């Protein structure tokens, strides 16, 4: 019985993995995330107004605590932000 020999390099493996990552199924898109500052800029509002919306629960946010000091970083999905805007227009 003959044994197969593989001459795949690390570079070839990485290239293959990158191709797999790029070939996402149709309809599956990466979600865009916005910071409260970006939201404030888009709405032409003061950042404190956005934080009041967040604190009162009026705004759909995700708590992304990544700081060792416990500082909380909020992120908002672009789609949630758009839905929030659409709801307020009605």
mmCIF file of N, CA and C in Angstrom:
data_model
loop_
_atom_site.group_PDB
_atom_site.id
_atom_site.type_symbol
_atom_site.label_atom_id
_atom_site.label_comp_id
_atom_site.label_asym_id
_atom_site.label_seq_id
_atom_site.Cartn_x
_atom_site.Cartn_y
_atom_site.Cartn_z
ATOM 1 N N UNK A 1 0.850 -1.181 0.000
ATOM 2 C CA UNK A 1 0.000 0.000 0.000
ATOM 3 C C UNK A 1 0.888 1.235 0.000
ATOM 4 N N UNK A 2 0.545 2.162 -0.839
ATOM 5 C CA UNK A 2 1.341 3.377 -0.979
ATOM 6 C C UNK A 2 0.807 4.450 -0.039
ATOM 7 N N UNK A 3 1.691 5.152 0.644
ATOM 8 C CA UNK A 3 1.324 6.223 1.563
ATOM 9 C C UNK A 3 1.387 7.555 0.834
ATOM 10 N N UNK A 4 0.346 8.346 1.023
ATOM 11 C CA UNK A 4 0.319 9.664 0.390
ATOM 12 C C UNK A 4 1.228 10.617 1.149
ATOM 13 N N UNK A 5 1.940 11.416 0.415
ATOM 14 C CA UNK A 5 2.769 12.446 1.036
ATOM 15 C C UNK A 5 2.173 13.802 0.715
ATOM 16 N N UNK A 6 2.134 14.640 1.733
ATOM 17 C CA UNK A 6 1.572 15.974 1.584
ATOM 18 C C UNK A 6 2.690 16.998 1.662
ATOM 19 N N UNK A 7 2.682 17.891 0.719
ATOM 20 C CA UNK A 7 3.702 18.934 0.704
ATOM 21 C C UNK A 7 3.048 20.301 0.865
ATOM 22 N N UNK A 8 1.958 20.344 1.621
ATOM 23 C CA UNK A 8 1.258 21.600 1.847
ATOM 24 C C UNK A 8 2.074 22.456 2.813
ATOM 25 N N UNK A 9 2.256 23.681 2.440
ATOM 26 C CA UNK A 9 2.986 24.599 3.311
ATOM 27 C C UNK A 9 2.000 25.346 4.201
ATOM 28 N N UNK A 10 2.528 25.962 5.216
ATOM 29 C CA UNK A 10 1.701 26.768 6.112
ATOM 30 C C UNK A 10 1.005 27.878 5.331
ATOM 31 N N UNK A 11 1.691 28.459 4.392
ATOM 32 C CA UNK A 11 1.114 29.517 3.563
ATOM 33 C C UNK A 11 -0.087 29.000 2.776
ATOM 34 N N UNK A 12 0.008 27.770 2.237
ATOM 35 C CA UNK A 12 -1.109 27.175 1.496
ATOM 36 C C UNK A 12 -2.306 26.951 2.417
ATOM 37 N N UNK A 13 -2.052 26.493 3.638
ATOM 38 C CA UNK A 13 -3.136 26.271 4.596
ATOM 39 C C UNK A 13 -3.842 27.580 4.941
ATOM 40 N N UNK A 14 -3.069 28.626 5.179
ATOM 41 C CA UNK A 14 -3.644 29.932 5.516
ATOM 42 C C UNK A 14 -4.456 30.464 4.339
ATOM 43 N N UNK A 15 -3.947 30.323 3.125
ATOM 44 C CA UNK A 15 -4.685 30.770 1.938
ATOM 45 C C UNK A 15 -6.022 30.032 1.823
ATOM 46 N N UNK A 16 -6.008 28.731 2.082
ATOM 47 C CA UNK A 16 -7.240 27.948 2.026
ATOM 48 C C UNK A 16 -8.249 28.394 3.063
ATOM 49 N N UNK A 17 -7.785 28.658 4.270
ATOM 50 C CA UNK A 17 -8.679 29.128 5.322
ATOM 51 C C UNK A 17 -9.257 30.495 4.977
ATOM 52 N N UNK A 18 -8.442 31.382 4.448
ATOM 53 C CA UNK A 18 -8.925 32.706 4.058
ATOM 54 C C UNK A 18 -9.995 32.605 2.981
ATOM 55 N N UNK A 19 -9.826 31.684 2.035
ATOM 56 C CA UNK A 19 -10.838 31.495 0.998
ATOM 57 C C UNK A 19 -12.148 31.002 1.609
ATOM 58 N N UNK A 20 -12.059 30.099 2.592
ATOM 59 C CA UNK A 20 -13.266 29.594 3.248
ATOM 60 C C UNK A 20 -13.990 30.707 3.989
ATOM 61 N N UNK A 21 -13.242 31.565 4.648
ATOM 62 C CA UNK A 21 -13.841 32.666 5.397
ATOM 63 C C UNK A 21 -14.541 33.630 4.447
ATOM 64 N N UNK A 22 -13.923 33.904 3.307
ATOM 65 C CA UNK A 22 -14.493 34.853 2.351
ATOM 66 C C UNK A 22 -15.724 34.299 1.651
ATOM 67 N N UNK A 23 -15.821 32.977 1.557
ATOM 68 C CA UNK A 23 -16.948 32.345 0.868
ATOM 69 C C UNK A 23 -18.096 32.108 1.840
ATOM 70 N N UNK A 24 -18.677 33.198 2.352
ATOM 71 C CA UNK A 24 -19.806 33.083 3.268
ATOM 72 C C UNK A 24 -21.053 32.735 2.480
ATOM 73 N N UNK A 25 -21.977 32.017 3.098
ATOM 74 C CA UNK A 25 -23.223 31.685 2.403
ATOM 75 C C UNK A 25 -23.970 32.949 1.988
ATOM 76 N N UNK A 26 -24.724 32.840 0.888
ATOM 77 C CA UNK A 26 -25.505 33.992 0.418
ATOM 78 C C UNK A 26 -26.512 34.408 1.476
ATOM 79 N N UNK A 27 -26.732 35.687 1.586
ATOM 80 C CA UNK A 27 -27.697 36.198 2.548
ATOM 81 C C UNK A 27 -27.120 36.402 3.936
ATOM 82 N N UNK A 28 -25.937 35.882 4.181
ATOM 83 C CA UNK A 28 -25.312 36.042 5.487
ATOM 84 C C UNK A 28 -24.295 37.172 5.383
ATOM 85 N N UNK A 29 -24.655 38.300 5.944
ATOM 86 C CA UNK A 29 -23.778 39.461 5.862
ATOM 87 C C UNK A 29 -23.245 39.787 7.245
ATOM 88 N N UNK A 30 -22.077 40.330 7.276
ATOM 89 C CA UNK A 30 -21.511 40.756 8.553
ATOM 90 C C UNK A 30 -22.239 42.008 9.015
ATOM 91 N N UNK A 31 -22.537 42.028 10.293
ATOM 92 C CA UNK A 31 -23.283 43.148 10.876
ATOM 93 C C UNK A 31 -22.340 44.325 11.112
ATOM 94 N N UNK A 32 -22.798 45.503 10.765
ATOM 95 C CA UNK A 32 -22.032 46.716 11.032
ATOM 96 C C UNK A 32 -22.401 47.210 12.429
ATOM 97 N N UNK A 33 -21.400 47.560 13.215
ATOM 98 C CA UNK A 33 -21.608 48.040 14.581
ATOM 99 C C UNK A 33 -21.241 49.514 14.654
ATOM 100 N N UNK A 34 -22.048 50.273 15.392
ATOM 101 C CA UNK A 34 -21.829 51.709 15.547
ATOM 102 C C UNK A 34 -21.610 52.042 17.016
ATOM 103 N N UNK A 35 -20.809 53.051 17.265
ATOM 104 C CA UNK A 35 -20.604 53.543 18.627
ATOM 105 C C UNK A 35 -21.633 54.643 18.904
ATOM 106 N N UNK A 36 -21.880 54.952 20.170
ATOM 107 C CA UNK A 36 -22.779 56.074 20.478
ATOM 108 C C UNK A 36 -22.324 57.385 19.820
ATOM 109 N N UNK A 37 -21.035 57.581 19.719
ATOM 110 C CA UNK A 37 -20.517 58.793 19.075
ATOM 111 C C UNK A 37 -20.902 58.835 17.596
ATOM 112 N N UNK A 38 -20.802 57.699 16.922
ATOM 113 C CA UNK A 38 -21.187 57.650 15.515
ATOM 114 C C UNK A 38 -22.682 57.923 15.355
ATOM 115 N N UNK A 39 -23.484 57.372 16.264
ATOM 116 C CA UNK A 39 -24.927 57.605 16.231
ATOM 117 C C UNK A 39 -25.220 59.093 16.432
ATOM 118 N N UNK A 40 -24.552 59.695 17.429
ATOM 119 C CA UNK A 40 -24.747 61.122 17.709
ATOM 120 C C UNK A 40 -24.400 61.958 16.480
ATOM 121 N N UNK A 41 -23.322 61.613 15.812
ATOM 122 C CA UNK A 41 -22.928 62.349 14.607
ATOM 123 C C UNK A 41 -23.952 62.189 13.493
ATOM 124 N N UNK A 42 -24.459 60.976 13.296
ATOM 125 C CA UNK A 42 -25.444 60.747 12.237
ATOM 126 C C UNK A 42 -26.751 61.488 12.497
ATOM 127 N N UNK A 43 -27.131 61.588 13.779
ATOM 128 C CA UNK A 43 -28.384 62.254 14.127
ATOM 129 C C UNK A 43 -28.215 63.733 14.412
ATOM 130 N N UNK A 44 -26.956 64.196 14.403
ATOM 131 C CA UNK A 44 -26.643 65.578 14.729
ATOM 132 C C UNK A 44 -27.176 65.930 16.124
ATOM 133 N N UNK A 45 -26.909 65.024 17.071
ATOM 134 C CA UNK A 45 -27.326 65.205 18.464
ATOM 135 C C UNK A 45 -26.093 65.205 19.358
ATOM 136 N N UNK A 46 -26.267 65.723 20.550
ATOM 137 C CA UNK A 46 -25.193 65.683 21.526
ATOM 138 C C UNK A 46 -25.045 64.257 22.043
ATOM 139 N N UNK A 47 -23.820 63.854 22.312
ATOM 140 C CA UNK A 47 -23.545 62.494 22.786
ATOM 141 C C UNK A 47 -24.302 62.175 24.078
ATOM 142 N N UNK A 48 -24.485 63.181 24.937
ATOM 143 C CA UNK A 48 -25.209 62.935 26.196
ATOM 144 C C UNK A 48 -26.667 62.550 25.946
ATOM 145 N N UNK A 49 -27.254 63.065 24.881
ATOM 146 C CA UNK A 49 -28.626 62.687 24.521
ATOM 147 C C UNK A 49 -28.688 61.210 24.165
ATOM 148 N N UNK A 50 -27.696 60.738 23.420
ATOM 149 C CA UNK A 50 -27.647 59.321 23.050
ATOM 150 C C UNK A 50 -27.490 58.461 24.297
ATOM 151 N N UNK A 51 -26.623 58.887 25.220
ATOM 152 C CA UNK A 51 -26.445 58.119 26.460
ATOM 153 C C UNK A 51 -27.721 58.128 27.308
ATOM 154 N N UNK A 52 -28.489 59.202 27.266
ATOM 155 C CA UNK A 52 -29.779 59.218 27.981
ATOM 156 C C UNK A 52 -30.737 58.202 27.364
ATOM 157 N N UNK A 53 -30.764 58.125 26.033
ATOM 158 C CA UNK A 53 -31.581 57.108 25.364
ATOM 159 C C UNK A 53 -31.151 55.705 25.804
ATOM 160 N N UNK A 54 -29.849 55.496 25.880
ATOM 161 C CA UNK A 54 -29.327 54.188 26.281
ATOM 162 C C UNK A 54 -29.731 53.867 27.718
ATOM 163 N N UNK A 55 -29.507 54.816 28.621
ATOM 164 C CA UNK A 55 -29.803 54.592 30.042
ATOM 165 C C UNK A 55 -31.288 54.362 30.297
ATOM 166 N N UNK A 56 -32.153 55.001 29.516
ATOM 167 C CA UNK A 56 -33.597 54.859 29.724
ATOM 168 C C UNK A 56 -34.163 53.622 29.032
ATOM 169 N N UNK A 57 -33.326 52.913 28.275
ATOM 170 C CA UNK A 57 -33.782 51.709 27.603
ATOM 171 C C UNK A 57 -34.488 51.971 26.281
ATOM 172 N N UNK A 58 -34.470 53.207 25.812
ATOM 173 C CA UNK A 58 -35.124 53.552 24.548
ATOM 174 C C UNK A 58 -34.303 53.145 23.329
ATOM 175 N N UNK A 59 -33.053 52.831 23.570
ATOM 176 C CA UNK A 59 -32.139 52.583 22.466
ATOM 177 C C UNK A 59 -31.582 51.172 22.575
ATOM 178 N N UNK A 60 -31.631 50.370 21.506
ATOM 179 C CA UNK A 60 -31.126 48.994 21.551
ATOM 180 C C UNK A 60 -29.600 48.955 21.478
ATOM 181 N N UNK A 61 -28.953 48.614 22.580
ATOM 182 C CA UNK A 61 -27.486 48.600 22.608
ATOM 183 C C UNK A 61 -26.978 47.264 23.138
ATOM 184 N N UNK A 62 -25.720 47.021 22.868
ATOM 185 C CA UNK A 62 -25.016 45.867 23.402
ATOM 186 C C UNK A 62 -23.888 46.394 24.270
ATOM 187 N N UNK A 63 -23.757 45.799 25.440
ATOM 188 C CA UNK A 63 -22.716 46.182 26.391
ATOM 189 C C UNK A 63 -21.462 45.408 26.034
ATOM 190 N N UNK A 64 -20.454 46.118 25.564
ATOM 191 C CA UNK A 64 -19.199 45.496 25.175
ATOM 192 C C UNK A 64 -18.112 45.933 26.151
ATOM 193 N N UNK A 65 -18.079 45.330 27.320
ATOM 194 C CA UNK A 65 -17.079 45.694 28.310
ATOM 195 C C UNK A 65 -15.791 44.954 27.995
ATOM 196 N N UNK A 66 -14.786 45.699 27.593
ATOM 197 C CA UNK A 66 -13.521 45.085 27.227
ATOM 198 C C UNK A 66 -12.347 45.698 27.992
ATOM 199 N N UNK A 67 -12.618 46.670 28.772
ATOM 200 C CA UNK A 67 -11.579 47.398 29.496
ATOM 201 C C UNK A 67 -11.289 46.702 30.825
ATOM 202 N N UNK A 68 -10.028 46.582 31.170
ATOM 203 C CA UNK A 68 -9.652 45.987 32.462
ATOM 204 C C UNK A 68 -10.180 46.791 33.635
ATOM 205 N N UNK A 69 -10.388 48.069 33.432
ATOM 206 C CA UNK A 69 -10.869 48.929 34.509
ATOM 207 C C UNK A 69 -12.384 48.888 34.634
ATOM 208 N N UNK A 70 -13.045 48.089 33.811
ATOM 209 C CA UNK A 70 -14.487 47.950 33.890
ATOM 210 C C UNK A 70 -15.265 49.004 33.133
ATOM 211 N N UNK A 71 -14.580 49.798 32.319
ATOM 212 C CA UNK A 71 -15.285 50.809 31.534
ATOM 213 C C UNK A 71 -16.189 50.113 30.519
ATOM 214 N N UNK A 72 -17.405 50.604 30.400
ATOM 215 C CA UNK A 72 -18.381 50.006 29.499
ATOM 216 C C UNK A 72 -18.366 50.715 28.151
ATOM 217 N N UNK A 73 -18.244 49.924 27.114
ATOM 218 C CA UNK A 73 -18.300 50.426 25.749
ATOM 219 C C UNK A 73 -19.572 49.895 25.126
ATOM 220 N N UNK A 74 -20.417 50.780 24.646
ATOM 221 C CA UNK A 74 -21.661 50.371 24.008
ATOM 222 C C UNK A 74 -21.481 50.313 22.510
ATOM 223 N N UNK A 75 -22.168 49.348 21.889
ATOM 224 C CA UNK A 75 -22.206 49.256 20.435
ATOM 225 C C UNK A 75 -23.640 48.986 20.018
ATOM 226 N N UNK A 76 -24.004 49.539 18.884
ATOM 227 C CA UNK A 76 -25.347 49.414 18.352
ATOM 228 C C UNK A 76 -25.245 48.795 16.957
ATOM 229 N N UNK A 77 -26.049 47.772 16.710
ATOM 230 C CA UNK A 77 -26.074 47.199 15.367
ATOM 231 C C UNK A 77 -26.703 48.217 14.421
ATOM 232 N N UNK A 78 -26.130 48.337 13.241
ATOM 233 C CA UNK A 78 -26.663 49.257 12.228
ATOM 234 C C UNK A 78 -28.134 48.943 11.947
ATOM 235 N N UNK A 79 -28.481 47.662 11.860
ATOM 236 C CA UNK A 79 -29.865 47.277 11.568
ATOM 237 C C UNK A 79 -30.802 47.673 12.713
ATOM 238 N N UNK A 80 -30.349 47.530 13.971
ATOM 239 C CA UNK A 80 -31.167 47.949 15.111
ATOM 240 C C UNK A 80 -31.361 49.464 15.115
ATOM 241 N N UNK A 81 -30.305 50.174 14.779
ATOM 242 C CA UNK A 81 -30.385 51.627 14.705
ATOM 243 C C UNK A 81 -31.392 52.049 13.631
ATOM 244 N N UNK A 82 -31.333 51.400 12.475
ATOM 245 C CA UNK A 82 -32.257 51.723 11.395
ATOM 246 C C UNK A 82 -33.696 51.409 11.805
ATOM 247 N N UNK A 83 -33.910 50.284 12.475
ATOM 248 C CA UNK A 83 -35.257 49.942 12.962
ATOM 249 C C UNK A 83 -35.749 50.967 13.975
ATOM 250 N N UNK A 84 -34.867 51.405 14.845
ATOM 251 C CA UNK A 84 -35.210 52.421 15.849
ATOM 252 C C UNK A 84 -35.637 53.710 15.156
ATOM 253 N N UNK A 85 -34.887 54.102 14.129
ATOM 254 C CA UNK A 85 -35.245 55.302 13.370
ATOM 255 C C UNK A 85 -36.597 55.139 12.688
ATOM 256 N N UNK A 86 -36.806 53.988 12.067
ATOM 257 C CA UNK A 86 -38.064 53.737 11.365
ATOM 258 C C UNK A 86 -39.246 53.802 12.336
ATOM 259 N N UNK A 87 -39.095 53.250 13.522
ATOM 260 C CA UNK A 87 -40.163 53.265 14.516
ATOM 261 C C UNK A 87 -40.494 54.693 14.954
ATOM 262 N N UNK A 88 -39.495 55.538 15.033
ATOM 263 C CA UNK A 88 -39.712 56.923 15.467
ATOM 264 C C UNK A 88 -40.342 57.785 14.368
ATOM 265 N N UNK A 89 -40.227 57.372 13.137
ATOM 266 C CA UNK A 89 -40.786 58.131 12.014
ATOM 267 C C UNK A 89 -42.288 57.930 11.883
ATOM 268 N N UNK A 90 -42.805 56.875 12.469
ATOM 269 C CA UNK A 90 -44.227 56.542 12.309
ATOM 270 C C UNK A 90 -45.100 57.387 13.163
#
